[in-house]
PDB file of C-alpha atoms in Angstrom:
ATOM      1  CA  MET A  32      97.027  82.594  77.575  1.00  0.00           C
ATOM      2  CA  ILE A  33      95.217  79.257  77.687  1.00  0.00           C
ATOM      3  CA  GLN A  34      95.404  77.482  81.043  1.00  0.00           C
ATOM      4  CA  ILE A  35      94.436  73.845  81.550  1.00  0.00           C
ATOM      5  CA  SER A  36      95.020  72.808  85.144  1.00  0.00           C
ATOM      6  CA  HIS A  37      94.675  69.261  86.525  1.00  0.00           C
ATOM      7  CA  VAL A  38      91.764  68.451  84.212  1.00  0.00           C
ATOM      8  CA  GLU A  39      89.986  65.102  84.366  1.00  0.00           C
ATOM      9  CA  LYS A  40      87.107  63.607  82.403  1.00  0.00           C
ATOM     10  CA  ARG A  41      85.503  60.217  83.045  1.00  0.00           C
ATOM     11  CA  TYR A  42      82.996  58.127  81.118  1.00  0.00           C
ATOM     12  CA  GLY A  43      81.839  55.671  83.739  1.00  0.00           C
ATOM     13  CA  ASP A  44      84.917  53.718  84.784  1.00  0.00           C
ATOM     14  CA  LEU A  45      86.956  54.973  81.829  1.00  0.00           C
ATOM     15  CA  VAL A  46      89.258  57.909  82.571  1.00  0.00           C
ATOM     16  CA  ALA A  47      89.459  59.647  79.187  1.00  0.00           C
ATOM     17  CA  VAL A  48      91.562  62.592  80.400  1.00  0.00           C
ATOM     18  CA  ASP A  49      93.625  62.149  83.552  1.00  0.00           C
ATOM     19  CA  ASP A  50      95.128  65.110  85.459  1.00  0.00           C
ATOM     20  CA  VAL A  51      96.241  67.032  82.368  1.00  0.00           C
ATOM     21  CA  CYS A  52      98.018  70.369  82.795  1.00  0.00           C
ATOM     22  CA  LEU A  53      98.938  72.625  79.876  1.00  0.00           C
ATOM     23  CA  GLU A  54      99.573  76.322  79.215  1.00  0.00           C
ATOM     24  CA  LEU A  55      99.509  77.796  75.714  1.00  0.00           C
ATOM     25  CA  GLY A  56     100.670  81.184  74.481  1.00  0.00           C
ATOM     26  CA  ASP A  57     100.951  82.704  71.012  1.00  0.00           C
ATOM     27  CA  GLU A  58     102.114  79.530  69.298  1.00  0.00           C
ATOM     28  CA  ILE A  59     101.235  76.503  67.225  1.00  0.00           C
ATOM     29  CA  PHE A  60     100.893  73.547  69.573  1.00  0.00           C
ATOM     30  CA  ALA A  61     100.261  70.019  68.294  1.00  0.00           C
ATOM     31  CA  LEU A  62      98.771  67.316  70.490  1.00  0.00           C
ATOM     32  CA  LEU A  63      99.782  63.809  69.453  1.00  0.00           C
ATOM     33  CA  GLY A  64      98.183  60.577  70.543  1.00  0.00           C
ATOM     34  CA  ARG A  65      96.683  57.333  69.360  1.00  0.00           C
ATOM     35  CA  ASN A  66      92.954  57.065  68.700  1.00  0.00           C
ATOM     36  CA  GLY A  67      91.204  57.115  72.069  1.00  0.00           C
ATOM     37  CA  ALA A  68      94.129  58.770  73.859  1.00  0.00           C
ATOM     38  CA  GLY A  69      91.998  61.727  74.988  1.00  0.00           C
ATOM     39  CA  LYS A  70      92.788  64.395  72.403  1.00  0.00           C
ATOM     40  CA  SER A  71      89.242  65.072  71.209  1.00  0.00           C
ATOM     41  CA  THR A  72      87.853  64.896  74.742  1.00  0.00           C
ATOM     42  CA  LEU A  73      90.354  67.518  75.892  1.00  0.00           C
ATOM     43  CA  PHE A  74      89.481  69.735  72.923  1.00  0.00           C
ATOM     44  CA  LYS A  75      85.746  69.453  73.627  1.00  0.00           C
ATOM     45  CA  MET A  76      86.257  70.537  77.232  1.00  0.00           C
ATOM     46  CA  LEU A  77      88.418  73.446  76.104  1.00  0.00           C
ATOM     47  CA  VAL A  78      85.831  74.755  73.623  1.00  0.00           C
ATOM     48  CA  GLY A  79      82.967  74.329  76.102  1.00  0.00           C
ATOM     49  CA  ILE A  80      81.055  71.390  74.621  1.00  0.00           C
ATOM     50  CA  PHE A  81      81.079  69.725  78.026  1.00  0.00           C
ATOM     51  CA  PRO A  82      82.748  70.578  81.351  1.00  0.00           C
ATOM     52  CA  PRO A  83      85.638  68.747  83.005  1.00  0.00           C
ATOM     53  CA  ASP A  84      84.780  66.539  85.960  1.00  0.00           C
ATOM     54  CA  LYS A  85      87.765  67.963  87.817  1.00  0.00           C
ATOM     55  CA  GLY A  86      90.207  70.773  87.243  1.00  0.00           C
ATOM     56  CA  HIS A  87      90.096  74.228  85.717  1.00  0.00           C
ATOM     57  CA  ILE A  88      90.228  75.589  82.163  1.00  0.00           C
ATOM     58  CA  ALA A  89      90.587  79.291  81.339  1.00  0.00           C
ATOM     59  CA  VAL A  90      90.612  80.829  77.856  1.00  0.00           C
ATOM     60  CA  PHE A  91      92.235  84.264  77.967  1.00  0.00           C
ATOM     61  CA  GLY A  92      91.068  84.686  81.545  1.00  0.00           C
ATOM     62  CA  HIS A  93      87.535  83.366  80.968  1.00  0.00           C
ATOM     63  CA  ASP A  94      86.640  80.272  82.967  1.00  0.00           C
ATOM     64  CA  VAL A  95      84.909  77.770  80.667  1.00  0.00           C
ATOM     65  CA  ARG A  96      82.415  76.894  83.415  1.00  0.00           C
ATOM     66  CA  ARG A  97      81.558  80.248  84.996  1.00  0.00           C
ATOM     67  CA  ASP A  98      82.054  82.469  81.944  1.00  0.00           C
ATOM     68  CA  SER A  99      81.330  80.021  79.147  1.00  0.00           C
ATOM     69  CA  LEU A 100      79.874  82.486  76.621  1.00  0.00           C
ATOM     70  CA  ALA A 101      82.874  84.811  76.803  1.00  0.00           C
ATOM     71  CA  ALA A 102      85.228  81.836  76.572  1.00  0.00           C
ATOM     72  CA  LYS A 103      83.435  80.464  73.501  1.00  0.00           C
ATOM     73  CA  GLN A 104      83.639  83.848  71.771  1.00  0.00           C
ATOM     74  CA  GLU A 105      87.426  83.487  71.862  1.00  0.00           C
ATOM     75  CA  VAL A 106      87.484  80.109  70.093  1.00  0.00           C
ATOM     76  CA  GLY A 107      87.237  78.850  66.527  1.00  0.00           C
ATOM     77  CA  TYR A 108      86.822  75.074  66.431  1.00  0.00           C
ATOM     78  CA  LEU A 109      87.089  72.376  63.786  1.00  0.00           C
ATOM     79  CA  PRO A 110      85.851  69.026  65.169  1.00  0.00           C
ATOM     80  CA  GLU A 111      87.193  65.762  63.805  1.00  0.00           C
ATOM     81  CA  ASN A 112      83.706  64.724  62.670  1.00  0.00           C
ATOM     82  CA  LEU A 113      82.013  67.583  60.856  1.00  0.00           C
ATOM     83  CA  ASN A 114      78.289  68.144  61.332  1.00  0.00           C
ATOM     84  CA  LEU A 115      77.489  71.214  59.252  1.00  0.00           C
ATOM     85  CA  TYR A 116      74.091  72.611  58.272  1.00  0.00           C
ATOM     86  CA  PRO A 117      73.187  70.666  55.089  1.00  0.00           C
ATOM     87  CA  ARG A 118      70.460  73.038  53.848  1.00  0.00           C
ATOM     88  CA  LEU A 119      72.623  76.151  53.980  1.00  0.00           C
ATOM     89  CA  THR A 120      74.893  77.251  51.182  1.00  0.00           C
ATOM     90  CA  ILE A 121      78.593  77.638  51.911  1.00  0.00           C
ATOM     91  CA  HIS A 122      78.190  81.419  51.951  1.00  0.00           C
ATOM     92  CA  GLU A 123      75.140  81.288  54.236  1.00  0.00           C
ATOM     93  CA  PHE A 124      76.976  79.040  56.686  1.00  0.00           C
ATOM     94  CA  LEU A 125      79.937  81.412  56.936  1.00  0.00           C
ATOM     95  CA  LEU A 126      77.624  84.412  57.237  1.00  0.00           C
ATOM     96  CA  PHE A 127      75.792  82.647  60.069  1.00  0.00           C
ATOM     97  CA  LEU A 128      79.061  82.071  61.941  1.00  0.00           C
ATOM     98  CA  ALA A 129      80.081  85.686  61.402  1.00  0.00           C
ATOM     99  CA  GLY A 130      76.799  86.712  63.018  1.00  0.00           C
ATOM    100  CA  VAL A 131      77.305  84.378  65.967  1.00  0.00           C
ATOM    101  CA  ARG A 132      80.738  85.909  66.504  1.00  0.00           C
ATOM    102  CA  LYS A 133      79.289  89.442  66.285  1.00  0.00           C
ATOM    103  CA  MET A 134      81.750  90.554  63.633  1.00  0.00           C
ATOM    104  CA  GLU A 135      79.485  93.308  62.308  1.00  0.00           C
ATOM    105  CA  SER A 136      78.988  94.896  65.729  1.00  0.00           C
ATOM    106  CA  SER A 137      82.727  95.413  66.159  1.00  0.00           C
ATOM    107  CA  ARG A 138      83.752  95.951  62.515  1.00  0.00           C
ATOM    108  CA  PRO A 139      80.861  96.899  60.188  1.00  0.00           C
ATOM    109  CA  GLY A 140      81.298  95.323  56.769  1.00  0.00           C
ATOM    110  CA  SER A 141      84.039  93.005  57.972  1.00  0.00           C
ATOM    111  CA  SER A 142      82.089  89.771  57.675  1.00  0.00           C
ATOM    112  CA  GLU A 143      81.550  89.886  53.900  1.00  0.00           C
ATOM    113  CA  THR A 144      85.127  91.037  53.371  1.00  0.00           C
ATOM    114  CA  GLU A 145      86.554  88.166  55.392  1.00  0.00           C
ATOM    115  CA  ILE A 146      84.172  85.606  53.887  1.00  0.00           C
ATOM    116  CA  ARG A 147      85.208  86.628  50.379  1.00  0.00           C
ATOM    117  CA  GLU A 148      88.891  86.439  51.288  1.00  0.00           C
ATOM    118  CA  LEU A 149      88.551  82.970  52.841  1.00  0.00           C
ATOM    119  CA  LEU A 150      86.487  81.610  49.952  1.00  0.00           C
ATOM    120  CA  GLN A 151      89.012  82.873  47.432  1.00  0.00           C
ATOM    121  CA  TYR A 152      91.953  81.610  49.483  1.00  0.00           C
ATOM    122  CA  PHE A 153      90.572  78.071  49.760  1.00  0.00           C
ATOM    123  CA  GLY A 154      89.328  77.997  46.162  1.00  0.00           C
ATOM    124  CA  LEU A 155      85.579  77.997  46.846  1.00  0.00           C
ATOM    125  CA  TRP A 156      84.536  81.478  45.736  1.00  0.00           C
ATOM    126  CA  ASP A 157      82.902  80.169  42.549  1.00  0.00           C
ATOM    127  CA  ARG A 158      80.995  77.572  44.588  1.00  0.00           C
ATOM    128  CA  LYS A 159      79.845  79.801  47.422  1.00  0.00           C
ATOM    129  CA  HIS A 160      76.170  79.234  46.565  1.00  0.00           C
ATOM    130  CA  MET A 161      76.465  75.439  46.607  1.00  0.00           C
ATOM    131  CA  LEU A 162      74.463  73.672  49.318  1.00  0.00           C
ATOM    132  CA  ILE A 163      76.605  72.077  51.993  1.00  0.00           C
ATOM    133  CA  ARG A 164      74.850  68.748  51.468  1.00  0.00           C
ATOM    134  CA  GLU A 165      76.150  68.746  47.876  1.00  0.00           C
ATOM    135  CA  CYS A 166      79.798  69.276  48.847  1.00  0.00           C
ATOM    136  CA  SER A 167      82.474  66.613  48.472  1.00  0.00           C
ATOM    137  CA  LEU A 168      84.503  65.469  51.482  1.00  0.00           C
ATOM    138  CA  GLY A 169      87.378  67.769  50.592  1.00  0.00           C
ATOM    139  CA  MET A 170      85.058  70.734  50.142  1.00  0.00           C
ATOM    140  CA  LEU A 171      83.354  70.028  53.466  1.00  0.00           C
ATOM    141  CA  LYS A 172      86.715  70.037  55.222  1.00  0.00           C
ATOM    142  CA  ARG A 173      87.586  73.392  53.666  1.00  0.00           C
ATOM    143  CA  VAL A 174      84.206  74.798  54.737  1.00  0.00           C
ATOM    144  CA  GLY A 175      84.807  73.525  58.265  1.00  0.00           C
ATOM    145  CA  LEU A 176      88.246  75.119  58.313  1.00  0.00           C
ATOM    146  CA  MET A 177      86.868  78.442  57.130  1.00  0.00           C
ATOM    147  CA  GLY A 178      84.245  78.209  59.854  1.00  0.00           C
ATOM    148  CA  ALA A 179      86.978  77.771  62.452  1.00  0.00           C
ATOM    149  CA  LEU A 180      89.107  80.593  61.065  1.00  0.00           C
ATOM    150  CA  ILE A 181      86.514  83.297  60.411  1.00  0.00           C
ATOM    151  CA  GLY A 182      86.211  86.021  63.020  1.00  0.00           C
ATOM    152  CA  PRO A 183      88.351  87.770  65.627  1.00  0.00           C
ATOM    153  CA  GLN A 184      88.759  84.838  68.035  1.00  0.00           C
ATOM    154  CA  ARG A 185      92.261  84.401  69.457  1.00  0.00           C
ATOM    155  CA  LEU A 186      92.264  80.607  69.843  1.00  0.00           C
ATOM    156  CA  VAL A 187      91.849  78.174  66.941  1.00  0.00           C
ATOM    157  CA  VAL A 188      91.365  74.486  67.805  1.00  0.00           C
ATOM    158  CA  LEU A 189      91.721  72.031  64.919  1.00  0.00           C
ATOM    159  CA  ASP A 190      91.017  68.321  65.417  1.00  0.00           C
ATOM    160  CA  GLU A 191      92.606  66.355  62.547  1.00  0.00           C
ATOM    161  CA  PRO A 192      92.474  69.279  60.078  1.00  0.00           C
ATOM    162  CA  LEU A 193      94.290  67.427  57.278  1.00  0.00           C
ATOM    163  CA  ASN A 194      91.747  64.641  56.823  1.00  0.00           C
ATOM    164  CA  GLY A 195      90.183  65.053  53.380  1.00  0.00           C
ATOM    165  CA  LEU A 196      92.581  67.767  52.176  1.00  0.00           C
ATOM    166  CA  ASP A 197      94.661  67.401  49.039  1.00  0.00           C
ATOM    167  CA  VAL A 198      98.306  68.447  48.788  1.00  0.00           C
ATOM    168  CA  GLU A 199      97.483  71.968  47.582  1.00  0.00           C
ATOM    169  CA  ASN A 200      95.065  72.679  50.420  1.00  0.00           C
ATOM    170  CA  ILE A 201      97.473  71.252  53.002  1.00  0.00           C
ATOM    171  CA  ARG A 202     100.018  73.768  51.727  1.00  0.00           C
ATOM    172  CA  LEU A 203      97.463  76.580  51.962  1.00  0.00           C
ATOM    173  CA  LEU A 204      96.505  75.587  55.495  1.00  0.00           C
ATOM    174  CA  ARG A 205     100.152  75.452  56.583  1.00  0.00           C
ATOM    175  CA  HIS A 206     100.719  78.982  55.278  1.00  0.00           C
ATOM    176  CA  ARG A 207      97.506  80.248  56.893  1.00  0.00           C
ATOM    177  CA  LEU A 208      98.382  78.845  60.304  1.00  0.00           C
ATOM    178  CA  ARG A 209     101.772  80.511  60.166  1.00  0.00           C
ATOM    179  CA  GLN A 210     100.068  83.800  59.351  1.00  0.00           C
ATOM    180  CA  LEU A 211      97.734  83.433  62.323  1.00  0.00           C
ATOM    181  CA  ARG A 212     100.642  82.731  64.646  1.00  0.00           C
ATOM    182  CA  GLU A 213     102.378  85.876  63.388  1.00  0.00           C
ATOM    183  CA  GLN A 214      99.179  87.790  64.214  1.00  0.00           C
ATOM    184  CA  GLY A 215      99.477  86.637  67.834  1.00  0.00           C
ATOM    185  CA  LYS A 216      96.853  83.893  67.764  1.00  0.00           C
ATOM    186  CA  THR A 217      97.050  80.526  69.487  1.00  0.00           C
ATOM    187  CA  ILE A 218      96.704  77.386  67.365  1.00  0.00           C
ATOM    188  CA  LEU A 219      96.007  74.031  69.021  1.00  0.00           C
ATOM    189  CA  MET A 220      95.740  71.048  66.720  1.00  0.00           C
ATOM    190  CA  ALA A 221      95.755  67.269  66.672  1.00  0.00           C
ATOM    191  CA  SER A 222      97.098  65.403  63.664  1.00  0.00           C
ATOM    192  CA  HIS A 223      98.390  61.954  62.789  1.00  0.00           C
ATOM    193  CA  ILE A 224     100.498  63.456  59.981  1.00  0.00           C
ATOM    194  CA  LEU A 225     103.702  63.836  61.969  1.00  0.00           C
ATOM    195  CA  SER A 226     105.707  65.394  59.126  1.00  0.00           C
ATOM    196  CA  PHE A 227     103.208  68.283  59.085  1.00  0.00           C
ATOM    197  CA  VAL A 228     103.416  68.583  62.866  1.00  0.00           C
ATOM    198  CA  GLU A 229     107.217  68.527  62.924  1.00  0.00           C
ATOM    199  CA  GLU A 230     107.510  71.203  60.251  1.00  0.00           C
ATOM    200  CA  LEU A 231     104.911  73.580  61.659  1.00  0.00           C
ATOM    201  CA  SER A 232     104.662  73.288  65.430  1.00  0.00           C
ATOM    202  CA  ASP A 233     106.421  75.448  67.993  1.00  0.00           C
ATOM    203  CA  ARG A 234     105.726  72.834  70.662  1.00  0.00           C
ATOM    204  CA  VAL A 235     104.311  69.333  70.825  1.00  0.00           C
ATOM    205  CA  GLY A 236     102.467  67.398  73.510  1.00  0.00           C
ATOM    206  CA  ILE A 237     102.180  63.615  73.623  1.00  0.00           C
ATOM    207  CA  ILE A 238      99.104  62.202  75.354  1.00  0.00           C
ATOM    208  CA  HIS A 239      98.708  58.498  76.097  1.00  0.00           C
ATOM    209  CA  GLN A 240      95.791  56.797  77.854  1.00  0.00           C
ATOM    210  CA  GLY A 241      94.539  60.182  79.017  1.00  0.00           C
ATOM    211  CA  ARG A 242      97.804  61.353  80.574  1.00  0.00           C
ATOM    212  CA  MET A 243     100.272  63.878  79.195  1.00  0.00           C
ATOM    213  CA  LYS A 244     103.560  62.055  78.680  1.00  0.00           C
ATOM    214  CA  ALA A 245     105.728  64.830  77.261  1.00  0.00           C
ATOM    215  CA  ILE A 246     105.589  68.518  76.327  1.00  0.00           C
ATOM    216  CA  GLY A 247     108.259  70.516  74.516  1.00  0.00           C
ATOM    217  CA  THR A 248     109.746  71.579  71.222  1.00  0.00           C
ATOM    218  CA  VAL A 249     110.408  68.821  68.724  1.00  0.00           C
ATOM    219  CA  GLN A 250     114.068  68.906  69.712  1.00  0.00           C
ATOM    220  CA  GLU A 251     113.168  68.683  73.403  1.00  0.00           C
ATOM    221  CA  ILE A 252     110.895  65.720  72.674  1.00  0.00           C
ATOM    222  CA  LYS A 253     113.799  64.002  70.918  1.00  0.00           C
ATOM    223  CA  THR A 254     116.003  64.642  73.939  1.00  0.00           C
ATOM    224  CA  LEU A 255     113.349  63.183  76.237  1.00  0.00           C
ATOM    225  CA  ALA A 256     113.199  60.128  73.988  1.00  0.00           C
ATOM    226  CA  GLY A 257     116.948  59.725  74.427  1.00  0.00           C
ATOM    227  CA  ASP A 258     118.249  60.304  70.906  1.00  0.00           C
ATOM    228  CA  ALA A 259     118.289  63.579  68.962  1.00  0.00           C
ATOM    229  CA  ARG A 260     118.587  61.615  65.702  1.00  0.00           C
ATOM    230  CA  LEU A 261     115.151  60.026  66.083  1.00  0.00           C
ATOM    231  CA  SER A 262     112.201  61.088  63.959  1.00  0.00           C
ATOM    232  CA  LEU A 263     109.162  62.481  65.744  1.00  0.00           C
ATOM    233  CA  GLU A 264     107.335  59.249  64.919  1.00  0.00           C
ATOM    234  CA  GLU A 265     110.057  57.187  66.587  1.00  0.00           C
ATOM    235  CA  CYS A 266     109.989  59.498  69.608  1.00  0.00           C
ATOM    236  CA  PHE A 267     106.236  59.076  69.887  1.00  0.00           C
ATOM    237  CA  PHE A 268     106.407  55.295  69.998  1.00  0.00           C
ATOM    238  CA  ARG A 269     109.327  55.315  72.410  1.00  0.00           C
ATOM    239  CA  LEU A 270     107.588  57.688  74.842  1.00  0.00           C
ATOM    240  CA  THR A 271     104.260  55.828  74.729  1.00  0.00           C
ATOM    241  CA  ALA A 272     105.660  52.293  74.905  1.00  0.00           C
TER     242      ALA A 272
END
């Protein structure tokens, strides 16, 4: 269970996240909002990059302030703006993350097995020795996704995961996220591709100017917007008008 309770984050006079409450279980949850609405700020507080100014966040019982290391061990994170290690190869980068997540201590031999599976799945096995600085935008996004997915963590946070992916890799990611949900993991993502969100998500949240405007299934969001025939895009604009 992920618990976000009355969380606030300010940058000077700007309230980036304003009294947000959210609970997540074993599901795919999509957070929708315009640029600057507070999505990335909320994600960064959840994964422990910086603390909230007010409120409480717990990741499977671990408080992100008081028990930050344990909380971070539960999370795989793909930021919107990737900043990977340019002098490492793709394989070295994934091996490094496997070490950080202590995969070998719990399951000896598991890191190489999982790295191979991910590289083959996302079509990068033959390029595993390529330096990250030599990767194309699409390859970098796949490397970032693999970095978020590798390991035993129970929460995966993806900030705009579709940017830079082609149609084939979007299909692969969709299938992978469904698999993770079936394994009992929690997926939290932000995306501007509302067709992807509508097809995949168990629940959706709409955030606007730092405040959560609506939470529910796609059908519940349509009901809140006043017309079950509306598209998710139309619901979004109606609820954030």
